[in-house]
Amino acid sequence: MSQVRNVKILGTGKYLPMKKVYSHEIDELLGVTNGWVEQKSGVVVRSFVEQETASEMAAYAANDAIKASGLQKTDIDCIVSVSGTMEQPIPCNAALIQQQLGLNDSKIPCFDINSTCLSFVTGFDTISYLVHCGRYKNVLLVSSEVASVGLDWDKKENVILFGDGAAAVVLTKTPENEPSKVLCGHMETFSDGAHFTEIRGGGTKLHPNNPNGKKDDFLFDMNGKSVFKLSSRNIAAFLEKLLAASDCTMNDIDLVVPHQASGMAMRILRNKLGIEERKFMNIIHNHGNTIAASIPMALHEAIMQNKIQRGNKIMLIGTSAGLSIGGVVFEY
Amino acid sequence: MSQVRNVKILGTGKYLPMKKVYSHEIDELLGVTNGWVEQKSGVVVRSFVEQETASEMAAYAANDAIKASGLQKTDIDCIVSVSGTMEQPIPCNAALIQQQLGLNDSKIPCFDINSTCLSFVTGFDTISYLVHCGRYKNVLLVSSEVASVGLDWDKKENVILFGDGAAAVVLTKTPENEPSKVLCGHMETFSDGAHFTEIRGGGTKLHPNNPNGKKDDFLFDMNGKSVFKLSSRNIAAFLEKLLAASDCTMNDIDLVVPHQASGMAMRILRNKLGIEERKFMNIIHNHGNTIAASIPMALHEAIMQNKIQRGNKIMLIGTSAGLSIGGVVFEY
């Protein structure tokens, strides 16, 4: 059955915190050879929040996206936070974002969709059905991530990858005679890897006040080798299904916008996809891995840099904690 | 535009932890007059977890719902956690539930939808579009909540309300010639109340390791009076919109399944709705407020107690942190 949805990305926006952290600074901090961090991560510079909260960053990116869409804030009729982190456990991120946008009198419905690094992809895929069916007119999807606060500086290989930031996208129904459409979405979750990438503590299983909680229980932990093995074993079959559902071949795709996981992960993915470098959006060098914000941020950059034209076929693809692999193919 | 979706609730399930906590026990614990807790909360007994995790409870409820649906576990093709709490910050709840269900080889996509106490309503409303459009065949929605771990025993009025537990629902496309359908959904968020109901700490804004975090920052806090005022001011207009979208009057509704917020909140809601007691599902006395699990749990009980027949018109309605008001009207 065709999955096509008549949905158009009307505008995108982005926000990065002021504070820039260069890889050579992290070399020093970690006491490693000069150049090690950049070589290992593919990141030259990332941004870390100082005072910015996730909802503040979200509002900056959202205002940007709404402006790029030619809309007023009040034209938005649904706000969905598509982030892998929460600003606070209650309420949901989207309500905090509505408040930051000064839309507290708007009654705009607010909720969150979360599949860690794939949250934007899942949100885009899911919500496009509601836009297609006419439930909402202009939906604001926002990913806003503060990765820096949860980093474990004793885990060199992980800590070097991440950056903070936000990205936003406005979805609308495609006007008649325009080509924009979502061709397909596909996601697979392999919970054999549920604990390969995790923050163990801070939820109901190990509450922050639990006296047994150790500092590193509340910090990001990833077994990179296990993640690599499990995703490598499954990516080819996943890709085949994604392409089949989109009725495209890899040759039809004008640009791949991958999750900016790490320099190495992206090199491996590009090889698996078998595509040229110019068709593979890479912004990791000056952003780092911004969790769920990384895909919409790279998409925003691709649009700003004129790498995408209306009618182009775009593939979003990535892996996330879960372990999940997810992707969407759409005509911009 | 009609919002109708040809979606049927195929089966439901429920799980409560073994440990029962009676209100007279809490009277003693809080040092209040015998009977105060029950009188204030409307709760006689609630269940608290001992060793059970949220994903374990979710799996019990899910297995129950899948069995009631006449399906095998592997017939499920999407797992959505619709809970207001997280078992751990990463990965999402649904991946942990897939693992607990022994579906780790299934590749079933897993993600979370969160709007605190309204998560089930939002999830049902949202995902029914994907079922209607044929994207997924049999979706498992699971709410599993451990409220007890986040209670602040210095806040008497709040602590007496909550219980732990899980509920699950399987959605499928309505077979030809059957009446089941979702008639409409509606949600409004009033972020003036974003901080009326919250857990301030534990997310990125106040990380568990933040030395400035005080114990009660990580515990549930609610300004009941402010919540009451804001929701009272908006519920009538909300209800009017919900009914208009459903093309029903209150007289057409066979059963209202409200969020089991508190005895008092439910009395007030029933008055606003202007319906008889027998048309208003109330299970708070032996469950307490189980956050997002409370609506699907009450729905499950209504089905088990034969208070709902196929073709009946059902309204789900509630408020949540955000502050949000949300509802769905469907033909069972």
Short mmCIF file of C-alpha atoms in Angstrom, two decimals, chain B residues 5 57 187 217:
data_model
loop_
_atom_site.label_atom_id
_atom_site.label_comp_id
_atom_site.label_asym_id
_atom_site.label_seq_id
_atom_site.Cartn_x
_atom_site.Cartn_y
_atom_site.Cartn_z
CA ARG B 5 -10.94 7.20 11.35
CA MET B 57 4.31 -3.88 34.20
CA MET B 187 -6.54 18.99 22.62
CA ASP B 217 13.28 19.38 43.00
#
